[in-house]
Amino acid sequence: MPLKFPEQFLWGTATSPTQIEGHINNEWTDFVARDGRTCRVACDNYHRYAEDIEWMSRLGVNSYRMGIEWSRLQSEAGGPLHEAELARYVDQLDRLNAAGIVPMVVLHHFSNPPWINAAGGWTNPAAVPAFVDFATRLVAALRGHVRLWNTFNEPDTYASCGYLIGEFPPMRKGRLHSFRTVVGRMAEAHERVCRIIREAGSTLGKVEAGFSKNWTWFQPFNRFLPWDALFAAFCHWQINRFVLKSFLGGETKTAATFLGVNYYGRVRFKNLNPLVPTFGFSHQELAGLGVECDDMLERHPAGLESALKELHEQSRLPIYLTEHGCSSDDEAFRERDLKENLAALHRAIAGGVDVRGFYYWSLLDNFEWQFGYSKKFGLLEVDFSDARLLRKMKPLAQIYRQVCLENSIGHP
Ligand code: FCB
C-alpha cells in the first residue's frame, strides 16, 4: 500500500542565494572553502533562474524555498531597495507562480550585507532595526507575489558555526556569550518581522510566517561515558533548547504562524569526537561502529518522527519540513534515505503532527559553505568542471518526481 500524504501538501526543493546564485557581495565572497574554491560563480542561478524553474517544472514540485539576498537590495541601513535587483527577484517569483510553484521566501540564510558585517554583524544591536527595515520594505514590495515567508534559516547553525566552532565567518571559536547574543537578536528580529508580515498580508491568500530550526540530535555514542553524555547534553541544551525557547517567545505567544524544521540526522560523540565524516572519520571506520552516514551526518530517520512530535508539542504550530537531504555519490543510498525519512514523516503526520510541506535540500549540487563543492546534495547534477555549468537530472530526481506527482510513497 502506498503511503498517501495530506491533500494540498507542498512538495518542494530548497536552495539559498550564496550557495547557488553567484556574483554576490557578502561575507562569503572571499571565503575559500576546504576544496580551495569560492562561491563567486556557484551555479550562476543569478543569470539562469528561468532555466532552473523549467527544471523544477520537470521535477513536478509545487513549491520552492528560495532566499532573497539582503546584500543585493540595500547598501545602507534604512536605504531604498535597489530597483533592478528587486525586479529580478520579482520576475523570478512571477515565473514560479505562473508555473504553479508556490514560492517560500527566506529572508536570512547565513549572510549579511557588508555594512552589517563591518559593524559587528548580529553582535551589534543595530542589526535588528536594520533587518526589520529591510524586511518591512521587501514585504511591502512583494505582498502581491509571496504568501509564505521564512524569516531566518537556522540561526542555531549560523551562530554556532560563526561563534562556537569557527567554521563560518566571522570564524570565532568558543564565544558562548556572542553565540547567545546573536541568537537573541535574531529571535527579536524574527518576532518583529512576523508581525510585519501578518499586518501586510498577501494578495495571494493567507500569509504565513515562521523561522527554520535545524534539528540535530546530539547523543553520546556510549551513554555510560559521562563526558560524552555531558557534552551531548550541553550541545542539545544550547543549540536546540536555548534557540527554540528564544524563538518561540518564552511565555508570550509567538507571532509566527508556523515552525520550519530542517532535519538531517544526528551526531554522536565518542571521547568528545563527533562521529561524522566531516570530522575526519572514514565511512569505513564509522560503518565499523554501526554509524551510517552520508558525506556530512549520521542518518537517523526514526529521529525525524520523534523530533516532529516534540517540536509540534512544544510549539503548537503547523510545521513545514523546510529541509531534508542527503549528500552522497551513491544514488541507491540517497533513495533509501529519502524513502526512510518520508516514511518517518508520514508516521508523524499519521500520529497527529500537522506537517504541511516537505522541501528537498537541494535542487542543485551547490556551494556547501566551508566544504565548497565536494558535498553533492542536488537532485540535479551541475557540471562545475565546464564553464557552461550544465544541469542534468540524477536518478533521485526521478524518484522524487514520482513522489511529488503522486503525493505518496511506496513502502521503503
Ligand atoms: C543546512 C543549511 C543549508 C545546507 C544544508 C546541507 O544546514 O541550511 O544551507 O548547507 O544544511
Short mmCIF file of C-alpha atoms and ligand atoms in Angstrom, two decimals:
data_model
loop_
_atom_site.label_atom_id
_atom_site.label_comp_id
_atom_site.label_asym_id
_atom_site.label_seq_id
_atom_site.Cartn_x
_atom_site.Cartn_y
_atom_site.Cartn_z
CA MET A 1 0.00 0.00 0.00
CA PRO A 2 1.47 3.40 -0.91
CA LEU A 3 1.61 5.96 1.89
CA LYS A 4 -0.57 8.94 0.96
CA PHE A 5 0.17 12.46 2.16
CA PRO A 6 -2.49 15.06 3.03
CA GLU A 7 -4.35 16.96 0.28
CA GLN A 8 -2.68 20.29 -0.50
CA PHE A 9 0.67 19.02 0.77
CA LEU A 10 3.55 21.09 -0.58
CA TRP A 11 6.37 19.18 -2.23
CA GLY A 12 9.33 21.39 -2.93
CA THR A 13 13.04 21.84 -3.15
CA ALA A 14 15.20 24.36 -1.30
CA THR A 15 18.24 26.50 -2.11
CA SER A 16 19.93 29.63 -0.77
CA PRO A 17 21.34 32.68 -2.59
CA THR A 18 25.01 32.35 -1.56
CA GLN A 19 25.04 28.68 -2.49
CA ILE A 20 23.63 28.96 -6.00
CA GLU A 21 23.33 32.49 -7.34
CA GLY A 22 26.94 33.61 -7.80
CA HIS A 23 28.05 37.26 -8.28
CA ILE A 24 27.21 38.12 -4.70
CA ASN A 25 28.89 40.58 -2.35
CA ASN A 26 28.68 39.33 1.21
CA GLU A 27 30.98 37.73 3.83
CA TRP A 28 31.23 34.55 1.72
CA THR A 29 32.55 36.25 -1.42
CA ASP A 30 36.22 35.99 -0.39
CA PHE A 31 35.79 32.87 1.73
CA VAL A 32 37.90 29.97 0.45
CA ALA A 33 36.30 26.62 1.23
CA ARG A 34 38.15 23.40 2.15
CA ASP A 35 38.23 22.38 -1.53
CA GLY A 36 40.04 25.64 -2.35
CA ARG A 37 37.03 27.12 -4.15
CA THR A 38 34.68 30.05 -3.65
CA CYS A 39 31.02 30.91 -4.21
CA ARG A 40 31.82 33.61 -6.77
CA VAL A 41 30.05 31.87 -9.63
CA ALA A 42 28.39 28.96 -7.81
CA CYS A 43 25.61 27.63 -10.08
CA ASP A 44 25.17 31.02 -11.76
CA ASN A 45 21.49 30.85 -10.85
CA TYR A 46 21.60 34.67 -10.82
CA HIS A 47 21.51 34.51 -14.61
CA ARG A 48 19.85 31.10 -15.02
CA TYR A 49 16.87 31.23 -12.71
CA ALA A 50 14.43 30.88 -15.60
CA GLU A 51 16.12 27.67 -16.72
CA ASP A 52 16.15 26.37 -13.14
CA ILE A 53 12.40 26.99 -12.86
CA GLU A 54 11.91 24.92 -16.01
CA TRP A 55 13.85 22.11 -14.33
CA MET A 56 11.55 22.41 -11.32
CA SER A 57 8.52 22.06 -13.58
CA ARG A 58 10.02 18.90 -15.00
CA LEU A 59 10.59 17.69 -11.45
CA GLY A 60 6.93 18.14 -10.64
CA VAL A 61 7.39 20.16 -7.43
CA ASN A 62 4.62 22.54 -6.39
CA SER A 63 6.73 24.74 -4.12
CA TYR A 64 10.23 26.25 -3.98
CA ARG A 65 12.01 27.58 -0.91
CA MET A 66 14.43 30.27 -2.06
CA GLY A 67 16.27 33.12 -0.45
CA ILE A 68 16.25 36.80 -1.27
CA GLU A 69 19.71 38.20 -0.65
CA TRP A 70 19.73 41.27 1.59
CA SER A 71 23.18 42.37 0.38
CA ARG A 72 21.84 42.80 -3.17
CA LEU A 73 18.98 45.00 -2.13
CA GLN A 74 20.21 47.55 0.40
CA SER A 75 23.51 49.40 0.59
CA GLU A 76 22.91 51.17 3.89
CA ALA A 77 20.66 50.99 6.93
CA GLY A 78 17.24 52.34 6.02
CA GLY A 79 18.18 52.77 2.35
CA PRO A 80 15.76 52.15 -0.52
CA LEU A 81 15.71 48.72 -2.17
CA HIS A 82 17.70 48.56 -5.41
CA GLU A 83 15.14 48.60 -8.17
CA ALA A 84 16.91 46.42 -10.74
CA GLU A 85 17.76 43.71 -8.19
CA LEU A 86 14.24 43.76 -6.84
CA ALA A 87 12.84 43.48 -10.37
CA ARG A 88 14.98 40.41 -11.00
CA TYR A 89 13.54 38.69 -7.92
CA VAL A 90 10.01 39.77 -8.89
CA ASP A 91 10.49 38.20 -12.30
CA GLN A 92 11.70 35.00 -10.65
CA LEU A 93 8.67 34.94 -8.32
CA ASP A 94 6.26 35.65 -11.16
CA ARG A 95 7.68 32.82 -13.22
CA LEU A 96 7.35 30.47 -10.26
CA ASN A 97 3.76 31.49 -9.57
CA ALA A 98 2.90 31.17 -13.26
CA ALA A 99 4.36 27.64 -13.25
CA GLY A 100 2.18 26.69 -10.27
CA ILE A 101 5.21 26.56 -7.95
CA VAL A 102 4.45 28.33 -4.66
CA PRO A 103 7.47 30.34 -3.52
CA MET A 104 8.52 30.30 0.13
CA VAL A 105 10.94 33.21 0.61
CA VAL A 106 13.77 33.09 3.15
CA LEU A 107 14.95 36.50 4.37
CA HIS A 108 18.21 35.46 6.05
CA HIS A 109 20.31 32.44 5.16
CA PHE A 110 23.79 32.72 6.73
CA SER A 111 24.70 36.05 5.12
CA ASN A 112 24.53 39.79 5.72
CA PRO A 113 25.36 42.89 3.67
CA PRO A 114 28.99 44.03 4.08
CA TRP A 115 27.97 47.14 6.03
CA ILE A 116 26.25 44.95 8.66
CA ASN A 117 29.33 42.73 8.96
CA ALA A 118 31.67 45.72 9.19
CA ALA A 119 29.67 46.91 12.21
CA GLY A 120 29.98 43.56 14.03
CA GLY A 121 27.11 41.63 12.46
CA TRP A 122 24.41 40.49 14.86
CA THR A 123 26.58 41.12 17.93
CA ASN A 124 25.73 44.77 17.25
CA PRO A 125 22.17 45.63 18.36
CA ALA A 126 21.85 47.89 15.29
CA ALA A 127 21.45 44.75 13.13
CA VAL A 128 17.93 44.27 14.49
CA PRO A 129 16.31 47.54 13.33
CA ALA A 130 18.30 47.39 10.09
CA PHE A 131 16.92 43.92 9.29
CA VAL A 132 13.42 44.89 10.34
CA ASP A 133 13.60 47.90 7.99
CA PHE A 134 14.78 45.68 5.11
CA ALA A 135 12.02 43.16 5.75
CA THR A 136 9.36 45.86 6.01
CA ARG A 137 10.32 47.28 2.62
CA LEU A 138 10.61 43.88 1.00
CA VAL A 139 7.32 42.54 2.33
CA ALA A 140 5.50 45.68 1.17
CA ALA A 141 7.05 45.33 -2.29
CA LEU A 142 6.30 41.62 -2.60
CA ARG A 143 2.89 41.18 -0.99
CA GLY A 144 1.43 40.55 -4.43
CA HIS A 145 3.99 37.84 -5.23
CA VAL A 146 4.64 35.94 -1.99
CA ARG A 147 2.42 34.30 0.62
CA LEU A 148 4.92 32.11 2.51
CA TRP A 149 7.74 33.82 4.41
CA ASN A 150 10.63 32.17 6.21
CA THR A 151 12.39 34.80 8.36
CA PHE A 152 15.64 33.11 9.44
CA ASN A 153 17.24 29.91 8.26
CA GLU A 154 18.91 28.00 11.10
CA PRO A 155 20.01 30.78 13.45
CA ASP A 156 21.48 27.88 15.51
CA THR A 157 23.85 26.85 12.71
CA TYR A 158 24.69 30.44 11.79
CA ALA A 159 25.59 31.39 15.37
CA SER A 160 27.30 28.12 16.35
CA CYS A 161 29.43 27.86 13.19
CA GLY A 162 30.31 31.56 13.36
CA TYR A 163 30.94 31.92 17.11
CA LEU A 164 31.45 28.47 18.66
CA ILE A 165 33.35 26.31 16.17
CA GLY A 166 34.83 28.99 13.89
CA GLU A 167 33.78 27.48 10.56
CA PHE A 168 31.63 30.31 9.16
CA PRO A 169 32.52 33.99 9.01
CA PRO A 170 33.41 35.67 11.35
CA MET A 171 35.28 32.43 12.30
CA ARG A 172 35.19 32.86 16.07
CA LYS A 173 35.67 29.92 18.44
CA GLY A 174 34.29 29.26 21.90
CA ARG A 175 32.38 32.55 22.17
CA LEU A 176 29.34 31.29 24.01
CA HIS A 177 28.29 34.77 25.02
CA SER A 178 28.36 36.02 21.40
CA PHE A 179 26.50 32.89 20.28
CA ARG A 180 23.70 33.61 22.72
CA THR A 181 23.65 37.32 21.90
CA VAL A 182 23.36 36.65 18.17
CA VAL A 183 20.56 34.12 18.69
CA GLY A 184 18.70 36.53 20.98
CA ARG A 185 18.95 39.39 18.48
CA MET A 186 17.77 37.22 15.62
CA ALA A 187 14.87 35.98 17.72
CA GLU A 188 13.83 39.56 18.43
CA ALA A 189 14.04 40.47 14.74
CA HIS A 190 12.09 37.33 13.83
CA GLU A 191 9.26 38.22 16.17
CA ARG A 192 9.00 41.77 14.83
CA VAL A 193 9.20 40.69 11.21
CA CYS A 194 6.48 38.06 11.69
CA ARG A 195 4.15 40.80 12.93
CA ILE A 196 5.00 42.99 9.95
CA ILE A 197 4.35 40.14 7.55
CA ARG A 198 0.99 39.38 9.13
CA GLU A 199 -0.05 43.02 9.06
CA ALA A 200 0.99 43.38 5.42
CA GLY A 201 -0.85 40.22 4.34
CA SER A 202 -0.64 38.90 0.80
CA THR A 203 -2.93 39.30 -2.17
CA LEU A 204 -2.23 35.63 -2.98
CA GLY A 205 -4.07 34.30 0.07
CA LYS A 206 -3.45 33.70 3.76
CA VAL A 207 0.02 34.91 4.65
CA GLU A 208 2.29 32.59 6.68
CA ALA A 209 5.50 33.35 8.58
CA GLY A 210 8.00 31.28 10.52
CA PHE A 211 11.70 30.61 11.00
CA SER A 212 13.55 27.34 10.35
CA LYS A 213 15.16 25.46 13.20
CA ASN A 214 17.82 22.94 12.37
CA TRP A 215 17.10 19.88 14.49
CA THR A 216 20.12 17.67 15.02
CA TRP A 217 20.02 15.06 17.73
CA PHE A 218 23.19 15.19 19.86
CA GLN A 219 23.87 11.94 21.69
CA PRO A 220 26.74 10.08 23.37
CA PHE A 221 27.92 7.02 21.47
CA ASN A 222 28.16 5.24 24.78
CA ARG A 223 25.67 6.67 27.24
CA PHE A 224 27.70 5.43 30.20
CA LEU A 225 30.65 7.68 29.35
CA PRO A 226 29.90 10.74 31.48
CA TRP A 227 31.98 13.24 29.45
CA ASP A 228 30.26 12.28 26.19
CA ALA A 229 26.84 12.28 27.84
CA LEU A 230 27.54 15.71 29.33
CA PHE A 231 28.90 17.15 26.12
CA ALA A 232 25.91 15.91 24.12
CA ALA A 233 23.55 17.37 26.72
CA PHE A 234 25.39 20.70 26.55
CA CYS A 235 25.06 20.83 22.74
CA HIS A 236 21.40 19.88 22.93
CA TRP A 237 20.77 22.49 25.58
CA GLN A 238 22.50 25.37 23.80
CA ILE A 239 21.83 24.59 20.16
CA ASN A 240 18.35 23.10 20.38
CA ARG A 241 16.67 24.13 23.61
CA PHE A 242 18.03 27.66 24.01
CA VAL A 243 17.43 28.58 20.37
CA LEU A 244 13.94 27.14 20.32
CA LYS A 245 12.99 28.89 23.52
CA SER A 246 14.34 32.22 22.26
CA PHE A 247 12.39 31.95 19.02
CA LEU A 248 9.15 30.62 20.42
CA GLY A 249 8.81 33.72 22.54
CA GLY A 250 9.04 32.23 26.04
CA GLU A 251 5.82 32.78 27.95
CA THR A 252 4.21 35.03 25.37
CA LYS A 253 2.70 33.54 22.25
CA THR A 254 4.90 33.88 19.19
CA ALA A 255 3.79 35.93 16.20
CA ALA A 256 4.86 33.14 13.84
CA THR A 257 2.17 31.08 12.14
CA PHE A 258 4.38 28.04 11.50
CA LEU A 259 7.59 26.38 12.57
CA GLY A 260 10.12 25.40 9.93
CA VAL A 261 12.19 22.31 10.70
CA ASN A 262 15.39 21.31 8.89
CA TYR A 263 16.24 17.72 9.69
CA TYR A 264 19.21 15.70 8.51
CA GLY A 265 20.04 13.28 11.33
CA ARG A 266 22.24 13.07 14.38
CA VAL A 267 25.74 13.49 15.76
CA ARG A 268 27.04 11.03 18.34
CA PHE A 269 30.15 11.75 20.39
CA LYS A 270 32.91 9.30 21.24
CA ASN A 271 35.58 10.70 23.56
CA LEU A 272 34.27 14.13 22.62
CA ASN A 273 34.80 13.50 18.90
CA PRO A 274 31.72 13.83 16.70
CA LEU A 275 31.31 10.56 14.77
CA VAL A 276 30.79 12.13 11.35
CA PRO A 277 32.86 12.16 8.13
CA THR A 278 33.36 15.93 8.30
CA PHE A 279 35.46 15.48 11.47
CA GLY A 280 37.93 13.17 9.78
CA PHE A 281 36.37 9.73 10.24
CA SER A 282 36.23 7.50 7.16
CA HIS A 283 32.93 5.91 6.16
CA GLN A 284 34.56 2.56 6.77
CA GLU A 285 35.55 3.38 10.35
CA LEU A 286 32.09 4.75 11.02
CA ALA A 287 30.35 1.74 9.49
CA GLY A 288 32.50 -0.46 11.75
CA LEU A 289 30.96 1.34 14.72
CA GLY A 290 27.47 0.94 13.29
CA VAL A 291 27.25 4.63 12.42
CA GLU A 292 25.70 5.09 8.97
CA CYS A 293 26.49 8.50 7.48
CA ASP A 294 26.08 10.40 4.26
CA ASP A 295 29.02 12.71 3.50
CA MET A 296 28.00 15.00 6.40
CA LEU A 297 25.96 13.49 9.22
CA GLU A 298 24.69 10.24 10.70
CA ARG A 299 21.40 9.11 9.17
CA HIS A 300 18.66 8.72 11.74
CA PRO A 301 15.22 8.58 10.11
CA ALA A 302 13.48 7.40 13.30
CA GLY A 303 14.68 10.63 14.90
CA LEU A 304 12.66 12.65 12.40
CA GLU A 305 9.42 11.26 13.76
CA SER A 306 10.37 11.96 17.37
CA ALA A 307 11.70 15.44 16.52
CA LEU A 308 8.49 16.38 14.75
CA LYS A 309 6.35 15.12 17.62
CA GLU A 310 8.39 17.00 20.18
CA LEU A 311 8.54 20.22 18.19
CA HIS A 312 4.84 20.14 17.46
CA GLU A 313 4.02 19.64 21.11
CA GLN A 314 6.27 22.47 22.16
CA SER A 315 5.32 25.00 19.53
CA ARG A 316 1.68 24.06 18.90
CA LEU A 317 2.30 25.37 15.39
CA PRO A 318 1.88 23.75 11.98
CA ILE A 319 5.22 22.57 10.65
CA TYR A 320 6.93 22.75 7.28
CA LEU A 321 9.87 20.40 6.90
CA THR A 322 11.86 23.13 5.19
CA GLU A 323 14.95 20.96 4.54
CA HIS A 324 15.96 17.36 4.37
CA GLY A 325 18.62 15.96 2.08
CA CYS A 326 21.48 13.53 1.71
CA SER A 327 24.88 14.09 0.13
CA SER A 328 26.48 11.09 -1.48
CA ASP A 329 27.61 9.82 -4.84
CA ASP A 330 25.63 6.67 -4.18
CA GLU A 331 22.16 7.26 -5.59
CA ALA A 332 20.75 4.00 -4.19
CA PHE A 333 21.80 5.15 -0.71
CA ARG A 334 20.13 8.51 -1.29
CA GLU A 335 16.94 6.83 -2.49
CA ARG A 336 16.77 4.71 0.64
CA ASP A 337 17.47 7.76 2.80
CA LEU A 338 14.67 9.72 1.14
CA LYS A 339 12.16 6.91 1.47
CA GLU A 340 13.02 6.15 5.08
CA ASN A 341 12.76 9.79 6.07
CA LEU A 342 9.49 10.24 4.18
CA ALA A 343 8.11 7.14 5.90
CA ALA A 344 9.08 8.69 9.27
CA LEU A 345 7.41 11.94 8.22
CA HIS A 346 4.30 10.01 7.26
CA ARG A 347 4.23 8.27 10.67
CA ALA A 348 4.48 11.65 12.41
CA ILE A 349 1.58 13.01 10.35
CA ALA A 350 -0.48 9.87 11.00
CA GLY A 351 0.28 10.36 14.71
CA GLY A 352 -1.26 13.82 14.66
CA VAL A 353 1.57 16.20 13.78
CA ASP A 354 0.35 18.91 11.41
CA VAL A 355 3.05 18.96 8.71
CA ARG A 356 2.17 20.95 5.60
CA GLY A 357 5.12 20.50 3.28
CA PHE A 358 8.50 18.95 2.56
CA TYR A 359 11.43 20.62 0.79
CA TYR A 360 14.27 18.53 -0.53
CA TRP A 361 17.70 20.04 0.01
CA SER A 362 18.67 20.73 -2.68
CA LEU A 363 17.55 21.44 -6.23
CA LEU A 364 21.16 21.66 -7.45
CA ASP A 365 24.59 20.49 -6.42
CA ASN A 366 25.97 23.70 -4.97
CA PHE A 367 28.45 25.59 -2.79
CA GLU A 368 28.21 23.82 0.56
CA TRP A 369 29.72 26.58 2.74
CA GLN A 370 33.02 25.53 4.40
CA PHE A 371 33.12 22.34 2.28
CA GLY A 372 32.80 24.01 -1.11
CA TYR A 373 31.54 21.86 -3.98
CA SER A 374 32.52 18.50 -2.52
CA LYS A 375 29.12 17.71 -0.98
CA LYS A 376 26.56 16.66 -3.54
CA PHE A 377 23.06 17.33 -2.27
CA GLY A 378 21.46 18.09 -5.64
CA LEU A 379 18.52 16.44 -7.33
CA LEU A 380 20.22 17.89 -10.37
CA GLU A 381 23.88 17.47 -11.02
CA VAL A 382 25.82 20.57 -12.05
CA ASP A 383 28.98 20.07 -14.08
CA PHE A 384 31.31 22.51 -12.31
CA SER A 385 34.24 21.47 -14.49
CA ASP A 386 32.56 23.02 -17.52
CA ALA A 387 32.01 26.79 -17.71
CA ARG A 388 28.53 26.14 -19.12
CA LEU A 389 27.52 24.65 -15.73
CA LEU A 390 25.19 22.19 -17.42
CA ARG A 391 22.43 20.68 -15.29
CA LYS A 392 21.33 17.08 -15.51
CA MET A 393 18.73 15.09 -13.55
CA LYS A 394 20.16 12.45 -11.23
CA PRO A 395 18.32 9.16 -10.65
CA LEU A 396 17.00 10.50 -7.32
CA ALA A 397 15.21 13.30 -9.20
CA GLN A 398 13.06 10.69 -10.99
CA ILE A 399 12.17 9.08 -7.67
CA TYR A 400 11.29 12.43 -6.10
CA ARG A 401 9.27 13.39 -9.17
CA GLN A 402 7.08 10.35 -8.67
CA VAL A 403 6.57 11.26 -5.00
CA CYS A 404 5.58 14.83 -5.92
CA LEU A 405 3.20 13.81 -8.69
CA GLU A 406 1.52 11.02 -6.74
CA ASN A 407 1.60 12.74 -3.34
CA SER A 408 2.65 9.42 -1.88
CA ILE A 409 5.50 6.98 -1.41
CA GLY A 410 5.66 3.25 -1.78
CA HIS A 411 6.93 1.48 1.36
CA PRO A 412 10.72 1.74 1.70
C1 FCB B 1 21.57 23.23 6.19
C2 FCB B 1 21.66 24.60 5.55
C3 FCB B 1 21.80 24.55 4.05
C4 FCB B 1 22.73 23.45 3.60
C5 FCB B 1 22.30 22.13 4.21
C6 FCB B 1 23.12 20.95 3.78
O1 FCB B 1 22.03 23.28 7.49
O2 FCB B 1 20.53 25.37 5.86
O3 FCB B 1 22.23 25.81 3.58
O4 FCB B 1 24.01 23.77 3.95
O5 FCB B 1 22.35 22.23 5.61
#
